[in-house]
XYZ file of C-alpha atoms in Angstrom:
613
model
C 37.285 -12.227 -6.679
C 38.801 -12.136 -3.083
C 37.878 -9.133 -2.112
C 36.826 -8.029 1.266
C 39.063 -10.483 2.807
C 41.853 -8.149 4.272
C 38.567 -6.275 5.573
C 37.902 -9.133 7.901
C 41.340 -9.752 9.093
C 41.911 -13.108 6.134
C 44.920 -13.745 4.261
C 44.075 -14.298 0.200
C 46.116 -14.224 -2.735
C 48.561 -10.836 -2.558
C 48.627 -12.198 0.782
C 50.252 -15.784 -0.131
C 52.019 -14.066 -3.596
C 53.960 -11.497 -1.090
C 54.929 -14.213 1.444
C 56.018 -16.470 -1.068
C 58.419 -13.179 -3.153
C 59.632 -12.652 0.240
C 60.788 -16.208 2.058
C 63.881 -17.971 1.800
C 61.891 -21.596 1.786
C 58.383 -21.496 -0.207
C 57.717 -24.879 1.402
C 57.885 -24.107 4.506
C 56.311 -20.836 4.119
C 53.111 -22.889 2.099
C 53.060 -25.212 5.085
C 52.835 -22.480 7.357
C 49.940 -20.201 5.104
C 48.108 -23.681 5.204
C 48.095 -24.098 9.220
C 46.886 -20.237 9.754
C 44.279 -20.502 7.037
C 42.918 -23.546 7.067
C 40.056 -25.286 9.535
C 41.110 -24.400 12.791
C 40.190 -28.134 13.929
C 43.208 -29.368 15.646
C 42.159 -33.945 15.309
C 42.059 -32.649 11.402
C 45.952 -32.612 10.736
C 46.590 -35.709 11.220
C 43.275 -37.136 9.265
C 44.423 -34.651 5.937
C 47.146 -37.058 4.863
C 44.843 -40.055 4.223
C 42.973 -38.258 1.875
C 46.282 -37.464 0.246
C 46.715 -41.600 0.264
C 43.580 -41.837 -1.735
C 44.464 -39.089 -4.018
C 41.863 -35.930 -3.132
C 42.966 -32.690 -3.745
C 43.119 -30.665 -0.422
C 40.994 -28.264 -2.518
C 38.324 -30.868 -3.062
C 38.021 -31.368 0.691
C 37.767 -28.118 1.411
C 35.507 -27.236 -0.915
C 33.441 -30.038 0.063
C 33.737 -28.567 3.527
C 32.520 -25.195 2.690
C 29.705 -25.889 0.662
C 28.376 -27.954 3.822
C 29.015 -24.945 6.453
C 27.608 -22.495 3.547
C 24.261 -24.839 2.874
C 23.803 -25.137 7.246
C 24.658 -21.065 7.604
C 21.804 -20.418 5.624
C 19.504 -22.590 7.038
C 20.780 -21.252 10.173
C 19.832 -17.750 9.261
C 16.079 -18.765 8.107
C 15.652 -20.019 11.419
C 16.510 -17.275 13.374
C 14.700 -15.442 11.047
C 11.496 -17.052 11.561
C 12.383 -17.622 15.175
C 10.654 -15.322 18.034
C 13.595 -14.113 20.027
C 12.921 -10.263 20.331
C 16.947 -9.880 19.056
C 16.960 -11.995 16.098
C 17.289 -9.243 13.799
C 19.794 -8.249 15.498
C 21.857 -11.583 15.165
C 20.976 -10.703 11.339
C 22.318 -7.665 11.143
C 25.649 -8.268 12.607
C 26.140 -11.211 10.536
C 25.486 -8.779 7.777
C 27.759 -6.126 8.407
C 30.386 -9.198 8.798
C 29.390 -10.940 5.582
C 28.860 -7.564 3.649
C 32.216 -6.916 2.359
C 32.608 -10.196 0.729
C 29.031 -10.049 -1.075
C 31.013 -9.966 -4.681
C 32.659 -13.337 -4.102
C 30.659 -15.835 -5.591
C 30.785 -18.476 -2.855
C 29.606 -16.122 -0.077
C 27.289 -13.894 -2.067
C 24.310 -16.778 -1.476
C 24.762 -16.175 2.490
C 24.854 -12.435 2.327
C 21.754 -12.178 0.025
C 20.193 -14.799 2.478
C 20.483 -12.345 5.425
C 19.050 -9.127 3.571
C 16.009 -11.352 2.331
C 15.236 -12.115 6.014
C 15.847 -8.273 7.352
C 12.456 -6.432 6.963
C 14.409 -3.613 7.067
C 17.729 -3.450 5.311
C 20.217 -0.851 6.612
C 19.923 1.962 3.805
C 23.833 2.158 3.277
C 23.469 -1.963 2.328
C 20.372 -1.059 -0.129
C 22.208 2.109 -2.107
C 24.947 -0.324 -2.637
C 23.122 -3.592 -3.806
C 21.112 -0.569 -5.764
C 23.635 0.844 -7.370
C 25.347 -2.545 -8.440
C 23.562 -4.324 -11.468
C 24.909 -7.915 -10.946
C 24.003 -7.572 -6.808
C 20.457 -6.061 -8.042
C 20.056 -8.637 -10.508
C 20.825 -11.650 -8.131
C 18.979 -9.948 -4.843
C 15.951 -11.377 -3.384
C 12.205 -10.113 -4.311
C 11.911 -8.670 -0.664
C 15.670 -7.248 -0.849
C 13.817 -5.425 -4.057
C 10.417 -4.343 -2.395
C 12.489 -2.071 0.588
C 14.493 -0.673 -2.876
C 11.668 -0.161 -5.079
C 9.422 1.381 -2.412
C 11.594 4.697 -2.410
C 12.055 4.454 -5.952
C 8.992 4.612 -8.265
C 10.707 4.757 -11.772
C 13.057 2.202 -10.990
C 9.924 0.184 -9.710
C 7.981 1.395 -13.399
C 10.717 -0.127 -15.618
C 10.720 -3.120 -13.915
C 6.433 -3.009 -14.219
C 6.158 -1.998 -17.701
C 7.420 -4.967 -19.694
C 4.817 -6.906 -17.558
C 2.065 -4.646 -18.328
C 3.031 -4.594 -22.172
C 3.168 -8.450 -21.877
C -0.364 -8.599 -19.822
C -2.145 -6.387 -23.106
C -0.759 -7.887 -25.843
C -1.864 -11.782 -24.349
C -4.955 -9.932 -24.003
C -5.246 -8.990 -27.682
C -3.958 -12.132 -29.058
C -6.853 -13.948 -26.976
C -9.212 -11.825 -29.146
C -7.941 -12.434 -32.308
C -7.390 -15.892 -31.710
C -7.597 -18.691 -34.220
C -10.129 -20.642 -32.804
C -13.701 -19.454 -33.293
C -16.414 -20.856 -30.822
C -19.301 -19.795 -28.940
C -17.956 -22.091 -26.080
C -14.383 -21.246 -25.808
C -14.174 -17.348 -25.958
C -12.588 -14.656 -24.501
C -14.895 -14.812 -21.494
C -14.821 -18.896 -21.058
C -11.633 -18.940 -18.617
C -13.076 -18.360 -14.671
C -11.934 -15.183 -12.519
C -9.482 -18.085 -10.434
C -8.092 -19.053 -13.649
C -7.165 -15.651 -15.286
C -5.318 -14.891 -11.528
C -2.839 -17.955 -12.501
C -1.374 -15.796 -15.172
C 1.921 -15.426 -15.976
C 1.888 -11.424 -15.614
C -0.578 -11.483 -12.705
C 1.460 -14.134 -10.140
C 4.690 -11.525 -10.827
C 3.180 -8.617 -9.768
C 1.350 -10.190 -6.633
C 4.967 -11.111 -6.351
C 6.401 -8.386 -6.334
C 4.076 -6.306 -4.523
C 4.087 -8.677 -1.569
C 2.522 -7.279 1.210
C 3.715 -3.597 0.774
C 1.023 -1.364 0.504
C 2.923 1.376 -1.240
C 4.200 -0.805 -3.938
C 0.323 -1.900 -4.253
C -0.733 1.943 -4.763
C 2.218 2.444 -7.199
C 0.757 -0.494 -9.841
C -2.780 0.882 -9.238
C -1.264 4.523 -10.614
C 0.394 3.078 -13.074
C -2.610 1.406 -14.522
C -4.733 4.255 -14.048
C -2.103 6.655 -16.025
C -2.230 3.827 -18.875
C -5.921 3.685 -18.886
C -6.133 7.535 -19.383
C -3.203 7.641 -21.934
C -4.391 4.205 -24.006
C -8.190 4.075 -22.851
C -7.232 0.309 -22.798
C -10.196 -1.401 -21.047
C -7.511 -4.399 -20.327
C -5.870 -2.464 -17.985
C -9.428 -2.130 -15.649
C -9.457 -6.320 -15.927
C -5.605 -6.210 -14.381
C -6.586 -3.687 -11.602
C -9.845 -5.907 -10.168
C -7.685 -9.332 -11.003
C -4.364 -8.008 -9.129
C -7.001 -7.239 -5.828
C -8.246 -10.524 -6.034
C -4.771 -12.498 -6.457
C -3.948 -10.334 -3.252
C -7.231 -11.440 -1.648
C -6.775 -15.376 -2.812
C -3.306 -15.267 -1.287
C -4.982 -13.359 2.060
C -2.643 -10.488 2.041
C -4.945 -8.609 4.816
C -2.487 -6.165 4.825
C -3.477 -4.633 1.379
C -6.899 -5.655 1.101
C -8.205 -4.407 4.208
C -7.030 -0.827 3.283
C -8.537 -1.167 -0.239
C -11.950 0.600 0.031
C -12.955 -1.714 -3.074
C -11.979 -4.759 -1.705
C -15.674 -6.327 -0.530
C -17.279 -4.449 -3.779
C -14.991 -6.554 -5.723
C -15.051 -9.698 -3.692
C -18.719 -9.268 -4.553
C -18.715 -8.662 -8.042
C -15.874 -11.699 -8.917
C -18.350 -14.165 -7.349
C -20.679 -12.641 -10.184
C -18.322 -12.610 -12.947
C -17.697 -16.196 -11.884
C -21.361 -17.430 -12.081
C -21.903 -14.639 -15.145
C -25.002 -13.639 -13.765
C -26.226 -10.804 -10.914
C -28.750 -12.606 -8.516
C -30.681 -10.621 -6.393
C -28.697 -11.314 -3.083
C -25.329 -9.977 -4.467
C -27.518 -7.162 -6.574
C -28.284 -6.253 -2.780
C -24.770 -6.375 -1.507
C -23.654 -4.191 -4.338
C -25.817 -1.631 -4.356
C -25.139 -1.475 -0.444
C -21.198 -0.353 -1.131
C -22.718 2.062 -3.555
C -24.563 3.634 -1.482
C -22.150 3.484 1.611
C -19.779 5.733 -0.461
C -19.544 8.677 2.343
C -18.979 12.874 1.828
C -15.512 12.967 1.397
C -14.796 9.661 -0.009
C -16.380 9.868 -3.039
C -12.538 9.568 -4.816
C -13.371 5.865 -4.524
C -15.948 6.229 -6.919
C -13.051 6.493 -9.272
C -11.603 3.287 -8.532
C -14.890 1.196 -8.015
C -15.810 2.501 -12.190
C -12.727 1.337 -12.947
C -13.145 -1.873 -11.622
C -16.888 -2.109 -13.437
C -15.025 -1.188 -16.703
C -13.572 -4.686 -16.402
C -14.873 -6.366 -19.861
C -15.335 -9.055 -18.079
C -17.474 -6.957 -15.135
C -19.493 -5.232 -18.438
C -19.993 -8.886 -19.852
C -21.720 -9.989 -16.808
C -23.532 -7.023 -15.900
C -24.843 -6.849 -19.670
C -25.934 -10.763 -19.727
C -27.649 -10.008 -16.123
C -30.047 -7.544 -17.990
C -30.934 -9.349 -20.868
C -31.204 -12.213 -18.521
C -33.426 -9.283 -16.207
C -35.715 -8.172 -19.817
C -36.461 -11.807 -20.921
C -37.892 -12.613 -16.732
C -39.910 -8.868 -17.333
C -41.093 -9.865 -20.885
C -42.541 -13.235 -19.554
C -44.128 -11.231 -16.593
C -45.793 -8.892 -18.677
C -43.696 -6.114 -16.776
C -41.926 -2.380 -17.387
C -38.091 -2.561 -16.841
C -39.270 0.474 -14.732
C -40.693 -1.451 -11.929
C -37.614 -3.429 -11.560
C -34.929 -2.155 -9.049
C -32.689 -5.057 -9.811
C -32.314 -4.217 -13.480
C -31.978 -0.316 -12.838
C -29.059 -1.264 -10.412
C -27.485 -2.994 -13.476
C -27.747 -0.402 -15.345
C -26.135 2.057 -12.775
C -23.251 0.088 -12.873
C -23.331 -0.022 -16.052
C -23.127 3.306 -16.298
C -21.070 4.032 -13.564
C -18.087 1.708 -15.481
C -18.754 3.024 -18.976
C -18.153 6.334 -17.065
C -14.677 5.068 -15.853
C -12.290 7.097 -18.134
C -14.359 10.478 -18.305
C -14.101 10.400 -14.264
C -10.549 9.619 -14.057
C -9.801 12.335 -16.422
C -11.874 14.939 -15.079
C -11.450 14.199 -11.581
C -14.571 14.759 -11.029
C -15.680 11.975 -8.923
C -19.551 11.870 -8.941
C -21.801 9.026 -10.458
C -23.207 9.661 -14.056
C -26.545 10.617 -14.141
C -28.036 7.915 -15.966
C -30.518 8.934 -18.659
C -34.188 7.243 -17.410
C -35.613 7.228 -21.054
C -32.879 4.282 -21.541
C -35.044 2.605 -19.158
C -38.439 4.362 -19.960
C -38.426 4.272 -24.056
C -35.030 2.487 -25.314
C -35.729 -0.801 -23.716
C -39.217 -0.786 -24.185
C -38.291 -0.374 -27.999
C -35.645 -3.336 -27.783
C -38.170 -5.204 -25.556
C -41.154 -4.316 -28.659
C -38.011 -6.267 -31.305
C -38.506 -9.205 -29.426
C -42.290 -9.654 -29.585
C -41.909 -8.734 -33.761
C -39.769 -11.832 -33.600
C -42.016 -13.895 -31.413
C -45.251 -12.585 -32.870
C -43.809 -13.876 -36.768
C -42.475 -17.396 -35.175
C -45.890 -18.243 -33.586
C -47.599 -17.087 -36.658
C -45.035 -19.267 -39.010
C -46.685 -22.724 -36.766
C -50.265 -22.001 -37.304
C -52.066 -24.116 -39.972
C -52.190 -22.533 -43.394
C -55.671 -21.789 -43.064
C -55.428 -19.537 -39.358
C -52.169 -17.651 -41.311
C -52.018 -13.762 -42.308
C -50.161 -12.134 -44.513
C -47.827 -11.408 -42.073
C -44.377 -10.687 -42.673
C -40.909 -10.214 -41.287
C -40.716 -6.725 -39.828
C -37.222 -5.192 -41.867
C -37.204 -2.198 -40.068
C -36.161 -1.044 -36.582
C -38.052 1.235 -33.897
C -36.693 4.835 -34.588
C -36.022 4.895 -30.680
C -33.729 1.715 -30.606
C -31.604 3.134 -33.744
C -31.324 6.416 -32.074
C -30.132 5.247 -28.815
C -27.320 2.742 -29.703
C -25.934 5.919 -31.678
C -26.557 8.593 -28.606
C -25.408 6.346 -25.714
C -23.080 4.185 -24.666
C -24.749 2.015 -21.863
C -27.755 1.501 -24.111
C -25.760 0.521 -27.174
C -23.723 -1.920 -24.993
C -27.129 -3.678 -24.070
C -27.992 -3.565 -27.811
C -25.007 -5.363 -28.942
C -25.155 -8.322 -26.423
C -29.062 -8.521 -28.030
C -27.596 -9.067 -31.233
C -24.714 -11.582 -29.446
C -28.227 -13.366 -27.836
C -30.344 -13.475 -31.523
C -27.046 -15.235 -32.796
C -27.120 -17.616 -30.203
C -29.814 -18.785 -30.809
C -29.661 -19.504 -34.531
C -32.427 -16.801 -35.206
C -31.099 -15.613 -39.021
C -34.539 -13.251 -39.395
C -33.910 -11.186 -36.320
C -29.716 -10.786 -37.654
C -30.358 -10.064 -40.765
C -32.722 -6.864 -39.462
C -30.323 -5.934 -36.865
C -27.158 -6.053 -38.446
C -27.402 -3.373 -40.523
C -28.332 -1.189 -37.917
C -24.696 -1.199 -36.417
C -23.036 0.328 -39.642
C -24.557 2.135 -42.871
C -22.707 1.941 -46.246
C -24.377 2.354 -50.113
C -26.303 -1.377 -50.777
C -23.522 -3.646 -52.758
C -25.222 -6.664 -54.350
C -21.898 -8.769 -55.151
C -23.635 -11.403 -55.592
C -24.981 -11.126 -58.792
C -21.965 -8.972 -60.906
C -19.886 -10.729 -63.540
C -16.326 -10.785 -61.355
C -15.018 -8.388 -62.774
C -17.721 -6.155 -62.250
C -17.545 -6.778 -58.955
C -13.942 -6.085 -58.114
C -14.185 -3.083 -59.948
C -17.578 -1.933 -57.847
C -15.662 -2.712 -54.816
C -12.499 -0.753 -55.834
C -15.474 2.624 -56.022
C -17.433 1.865 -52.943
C -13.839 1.845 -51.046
C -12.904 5.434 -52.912
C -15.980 7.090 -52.549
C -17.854 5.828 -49.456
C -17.249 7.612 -46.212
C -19.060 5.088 -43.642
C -21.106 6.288 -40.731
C -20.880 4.065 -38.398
C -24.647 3.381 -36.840
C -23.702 3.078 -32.867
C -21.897 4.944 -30.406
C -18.276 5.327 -30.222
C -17.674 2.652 -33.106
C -18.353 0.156 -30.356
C -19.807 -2.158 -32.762
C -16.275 -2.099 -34.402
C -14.678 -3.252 -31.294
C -12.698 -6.112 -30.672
C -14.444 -7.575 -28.124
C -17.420 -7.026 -29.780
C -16.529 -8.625 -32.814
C -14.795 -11.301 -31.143
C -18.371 -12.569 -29.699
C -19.789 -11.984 -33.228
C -17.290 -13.823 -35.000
C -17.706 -16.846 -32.314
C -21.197 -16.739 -32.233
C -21.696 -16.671 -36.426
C -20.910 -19.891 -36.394
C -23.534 -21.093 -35.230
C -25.000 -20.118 -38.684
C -22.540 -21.424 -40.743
C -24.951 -23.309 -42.859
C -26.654 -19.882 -43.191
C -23.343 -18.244 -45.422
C -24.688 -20.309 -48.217
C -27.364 -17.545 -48.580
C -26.431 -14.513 -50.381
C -29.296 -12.613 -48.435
C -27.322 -13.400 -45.396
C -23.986 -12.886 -46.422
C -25.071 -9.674 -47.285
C -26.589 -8.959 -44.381
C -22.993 -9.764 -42.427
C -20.895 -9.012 -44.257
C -21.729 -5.891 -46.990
C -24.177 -4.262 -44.262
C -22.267 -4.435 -41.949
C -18.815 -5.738 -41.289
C -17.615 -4.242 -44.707
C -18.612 -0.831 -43.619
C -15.561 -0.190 -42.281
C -12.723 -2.447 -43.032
C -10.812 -0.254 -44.992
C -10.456 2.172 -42.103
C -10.205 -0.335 -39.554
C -7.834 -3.112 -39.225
C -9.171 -4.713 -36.378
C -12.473 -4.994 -38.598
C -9.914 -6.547 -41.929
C -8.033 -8.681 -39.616
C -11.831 -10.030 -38.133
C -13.491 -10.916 -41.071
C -10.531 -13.061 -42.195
C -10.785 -14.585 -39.062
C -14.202 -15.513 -39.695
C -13.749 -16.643 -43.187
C -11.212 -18.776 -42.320
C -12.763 -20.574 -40.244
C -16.380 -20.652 -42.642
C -14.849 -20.665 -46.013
C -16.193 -23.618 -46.942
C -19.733 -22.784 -46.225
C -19.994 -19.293 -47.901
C -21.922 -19.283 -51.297
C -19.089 -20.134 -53.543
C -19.670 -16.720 -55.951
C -19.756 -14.471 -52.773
C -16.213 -16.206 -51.612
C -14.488 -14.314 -54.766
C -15.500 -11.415 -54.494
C -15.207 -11.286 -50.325
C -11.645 -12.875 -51.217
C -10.577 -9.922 -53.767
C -12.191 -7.265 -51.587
C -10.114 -8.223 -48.877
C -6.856 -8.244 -50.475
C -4.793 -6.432 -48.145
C -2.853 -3.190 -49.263
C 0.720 -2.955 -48.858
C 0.570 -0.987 -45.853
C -1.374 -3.580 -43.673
C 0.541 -5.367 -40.984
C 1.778 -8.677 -40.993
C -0.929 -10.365 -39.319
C -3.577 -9.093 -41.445
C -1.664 -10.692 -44.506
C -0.801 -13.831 -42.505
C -4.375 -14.249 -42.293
C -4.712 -13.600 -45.899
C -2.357 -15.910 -47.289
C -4.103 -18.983 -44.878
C -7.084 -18.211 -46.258
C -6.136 -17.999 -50.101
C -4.231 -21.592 -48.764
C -6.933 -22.890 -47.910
C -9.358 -22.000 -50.873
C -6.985 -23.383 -53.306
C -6.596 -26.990 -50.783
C -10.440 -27.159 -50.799
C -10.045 -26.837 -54.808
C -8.051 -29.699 -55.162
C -10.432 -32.013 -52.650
C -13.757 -30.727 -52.334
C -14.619 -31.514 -48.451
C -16.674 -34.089 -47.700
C -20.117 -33.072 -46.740
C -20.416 -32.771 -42.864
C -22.574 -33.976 -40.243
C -25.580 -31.618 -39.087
C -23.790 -29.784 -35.713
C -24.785 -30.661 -31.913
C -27.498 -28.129 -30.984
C -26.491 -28.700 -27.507
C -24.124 -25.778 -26.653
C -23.330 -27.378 -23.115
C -25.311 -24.758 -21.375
C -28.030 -24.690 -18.886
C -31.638 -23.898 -19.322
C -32.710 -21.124 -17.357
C -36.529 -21.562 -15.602
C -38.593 -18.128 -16.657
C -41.705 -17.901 -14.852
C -45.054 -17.481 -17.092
C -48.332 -17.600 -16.979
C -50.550 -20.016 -18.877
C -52.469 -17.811 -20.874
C -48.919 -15.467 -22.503
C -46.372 -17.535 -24.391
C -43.045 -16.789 -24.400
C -39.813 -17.178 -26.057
C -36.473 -17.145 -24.137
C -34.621 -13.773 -24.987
C-alpha cells in the first residue's frame, strides 16, 4: 500500500516497525517518527494538543489535511495545464516522474492520473506501465487511453467491439419493436437525435481528436460490413462523422474527404427529402472526385448505404415521379431524379466495391429510368384511371375494372435489380399510406410467389392439415431481388404502415392478399419473416376475420427450434386471443385520418387531374 515511499526519501511502515524493534523507549522514538514525518509547519505543534482536548484523532486531522492539499494539487495541475507558459509541460512532467512511484497508493493515485491526463504526450516508459497494469488501465483517464490505444489497434478493437455489438443489436430491437405505427418508426428519430446515443457519445469519446484512432473505427466498421453485410454499420460510420462535426473536432473532419458530402446529405436525411439546391451540392462532390482519389468513392457508398441515406433518397424519387406524373413528363428529362438514382446506385453498390476494391461508380442501367419507371409510373394511372371512373354517375360508367395484373417490365425489374426494386418497395410503403387496399392487394403478390391457399373457406382441420403440405412441399421463389422484400427494414415499414388498414383484415380477400401471397411465402425459412407477422398480428388481432385468425394462429405455431423471441411473441398473442374471448372489445372509434404530416403542393395543369403518388 506504501510503496514508493523509500523511493522518494519517506519513512512508512518497515520504517516505523524497525525503529520501534530497535529503541530502548518506543515513546520517545514515536514522538520523534511524528516530528520528522509530520507537517513541517513549525506554529502547528503547539496548536496539535487542542485538538487532542476536543478528542480528534491526529489521524483525522491529518487526513483532513491531505485531502485539502490533494483536492488544491490537482486543481493546481489543470491550471498549469491549461495555462500558456511555453514550460508547463515541463512542470508536468517532473511532477510526474516525482508522483510516479507512488501511483498504486490509493490516496495519491488521483494526482498522478491527473498529471498524465493533462500531458499530450505521456513518456512511453509511464504508458507500458499503466498498460501493462489492469487496475492503473482501468482507473486511467480517456486521453491517458487515446496515446495507449493509438499504438495498439487490438487492444483499441476489444475495447470497440462490445460497443459495436451493443450499437447493432439496439438497432435490431428498434425494428422489431412492439409498437407498430406509421408515425413512430424506425426512421421517426432526427439525425441530432440518433448522435445522442449511448454507443455513439463513447466512441466520439474515445476517439477525441486523434485522427488515427478515427481511421481505426472507420476499418473496423468497414471489415464488419464486408464480413456481416450489416447495413447498420454504414448508419454508425456517417453518424460517428457527424457527432465529430457537431462537437467541431476540425481536426478529424477537415481531413475526412466525406465530410461536406455528408454534412450535405444529414441536412437531407433530416428534412427526408432531396431539394434541388442540396441535389446540386451533391452531385458537385461527385463529380469533384479527382484521378487518383477515386478510393473515396468507397467511403462516400458507404455512407449512401446508410438506411436512413436509402430512405431519403428513395422518398425523394417517388416524391420526384408524382411532380413528373402531374407534369405530364419522362423521368428521362429530369436530372434531379437521375442524380437520385446515382446515388442510389452508387450506395446499393457499397459492399461489392469494398470487396472488390475496385473503386469506380456502378454503371447504372438507363432502362431503369427509360422502361422500369415508366412501367411503375403506367401502375399509378391504372389506379387513378379506376378511382375517377368509380365517381362518375352510373350512367357515364364502363365496365371497367380493377387491373389484377402487373406490367411484365415492373415484375422483371424488382427481380433483376436492386436500385429499381428498392424504388418498388417504398411504392408499395406509399399505396399503404394512403389506405389504397386495390393497388396492395395487386402488388403484394408480386414480392413473393407461393401455390394459392384459400384458408378461408376449409373446415379447420382441413386447413391445418393443407398448411402442414404447402410448408413440406413448397419451395418459395421469392419475386424481388436479393429477398429484399423479406428484409427487416422493409417489413418493418410494412408492418407499420398495415395499420392503417386494419379495418381492411376483416376481408378474407385481403388477408389473403398479405398474408398467404405474400408474407407466408417464406416464413418457414425465414425468421425475421415468423417473428414479423406475429408482430403484426399482435397488434391487429382483433380486426382479422375471426376464421382466418385460426388458421394464421396454427400456421404460425413455432417449431421447437425457433428462438425465444419468436415464441415470446407467440405466447402474447395466443394471451391475448384467449383475453379477447373472455371480453369481446368494445367496438372502437373510426381512426384520425390525419397522420400529422404535411401536404406537399404538386404543380398541375387545369385540364390533367392528378392524384398524389
Amino acid at each position: 500500500m506504501f510503496a514508493g515511499l523509500p523511493e522518494l526519501g519517506i519513512s512508512n511502515g518497515e520504517d516505523l516497525k524497525e525503529t520501534l524493534t530497535n529503541c530502548t523507549e518506543p515513546l520517545k522514538a514515536i514522538d520523534q517518527f511524528q516530528m520528522e514525518n509530520g507537517i513541517l509547519l513549525p506554529t502547528l505543534q503547539s496548536a496539535l494538543p487542542f485538538l487532542d482536548l476536543h478528542g480528534t484523532p491526529r489521524l483525522e486531522f491529518h487526513q483532513s489535511v491531505f485531502d485539502e492539499l490533494r483536492e488544491k494539487l490537482m486543481e493546481r495541475v489543470a491550471t498549469i495545464a491549461e495555462g500558456k507558459d511555453e514550460d508547463r509541460y515541463v512542470k508536468l512532467e517532473e511532477l510526474l516522474e516525482k508522483s510516479f512511484p507512488l501511483v498504486k497508493m490509493p490516496s495519491i493515485q488521483p494526482i498522478v492520473m491527473q498529471v498524465l491526463k493533462h500531458l499530450p504526450k505521456v513518456p512511453e516508459k509511464k504508458l507500458k506501465q499503466v498498460m501493462a497494469d489492469k487496475e492503473l488501465y482501468k482507473v486511467c483517464a480517456v486521453e491517458v487511453k487515446r496515446q495507449i490505444w493509438q499504438d495498439n489497434q487490438a487492444l483499441f478493437g476489444d475495447e470497440v467491439s462490445p460497443l459495436l455489438k451493443q450499437y447493432i443489436v439496439e438497432k435490431e430491437a428498434a425494428l422489431f419493436s412492439s409498437d407498430l405505427s406509421i408515425l413512430h418508426n424506425f426512421f421517426s428519430p432526427s439525425p441530432k437525435t440518433r448522435r445522442q446515443g449511448e454507443v455513439v457519445l463513447k466512441l466520439t469519446q474515445m476517439i477525441g481528436k486523434n485522427v488515427k484512432l478515427y481511421d481505426m473505427v472507420l476499418q473496423f466498421l468497414r471489415t464488419l460490413f464486408l464480413r456481416t453485410r450489416n447495413v447498420h454499420y454504414c448508419t454508425l460510420r456517417a453518424e460517428l462523422l457527424m457527432s465529430l462535426h457537431d462537437l467541431d473536432i476540425s481536426e478529424i473532419c477537415s481531413v475526412d474527404p466525406c465530410h461536406k458530402f455528408s454534412w450535405c446529405l444529414d441536412a437531407c436525411i433530416r428534412e427526408k427529402f432531396v431539394d434541388a439546391k442540396r441535389a446540386r451540392e451533391l452531385q458537385g462532390f461527385l463529380d469533384g472526385v479527382k484521378k487518383g482519389q477515386e478510393q473515396v468513392l468507397g467511403d462516400l457508398s458507404m455512407i449512401l448505404c446508410d438506411p436512413f441515406a436509402c430512405n431519403t433518397l428513395v422518398l425523394s424519387t417517388v416524391r420526384n415521379l408524382q411532380e413528373l406524373l402531374s407534369q405530364e413528363a419522362l423521368p428521362r428529362d429530369s436530372p434531379d431524379l437521375l442524380l437520385l438514382l446515382r446515388m442510389l446506385s452508387l450506395g446499393q453498390g457499397a459492399w461489392d466495391m469494398i470487396d472488390s476494391q475496385v473503386f469506380k461508380e456502378p454503371r447504372m442501367d438507363l432502362e431503369v429510368v427509360t422502361r422500369f419507371l415508366p412501367a411503375m409510373m403506367s401502375i399509378v394511372v391504372d389506379d387513378y384511371t379506376f378511382t375517377v371512373e368509380q365517381k362518375l354517375p352510373s350512367e357515364e360508367k364502363t365496365s371497367l375494372t380493377y387491373p389484377t395484373t402487373l406490367p411484365e417490365t415492373f415484375s422483371r425489374y424488382i427481380q433483376e435489380n436492386r436500385v429499381a426494386c428498392e424504388i418498388g418497395l417504398y411504392y408499395v410503403l406509399h399505396i399503404a399510406k394512403l389506405r389504397n387496399k386495390n393497388a396492395l392487394q395487386r402488388l403484394l403478390p408480386a414480392l413473393g410467389e407461393s401455390p394459392v391457399r384459400d384458408f378461408g373457406l376449409m373446415d379447420p382441420l382441413v386447413k391445418a392439415s393443407q398448411t402442414l403440405i404447402t410448408l413440406c412441399v413448397c419451395v418459395c421463389a421469392v419475386d424481388t431481388y436479393n429477398d429484399m422484400a423479406f428484409g427487416d427494414i422493409f417489413l418493418h415499414l410494412l408492418t407499420g404502415h398495415l395499420t392503417l388498414l386494419s379495418d381492411e383484415f376483416g376481408s378474407e380477400e385481403f388477408c389473403t392478399a398479405v398474408f398467404d401471397n405474400f408474407l407466408l411465402t417464406s416464413f418457414s425459412s425465414k425468421e425475421n419473416v415468423h417473428r414479423h407477422c406475429l408482430r403484426l398480428l399482435n397488434h391487429l388481432h382483433q380486426k382479422v376475420l375471426v376464421s382466418y385468425m385460426e388458421t394464421l394462429t396454427k400456421t404460425l405455431e413455432p417449431p421447437k427450434q425457433s428462438s425465444e423471441s419468436v415464441k415470446e411473441l407467440y405466447t402474447l398473442l395466443k394471451e391475448k386471443l384467449e383475453a379477447s374471448k373472455k371480453s369481446p372489445p368494445e367496438p372502437e372509434e373510426a381512426p384520425s385520418m390525419d397522420l400529422g404530416l404535411h401536404p406537399v403542393a404538386v404543380p398541375s395543369t387545369p385540364s390533367t387531374p392528378t392524384t398524389p403518388l
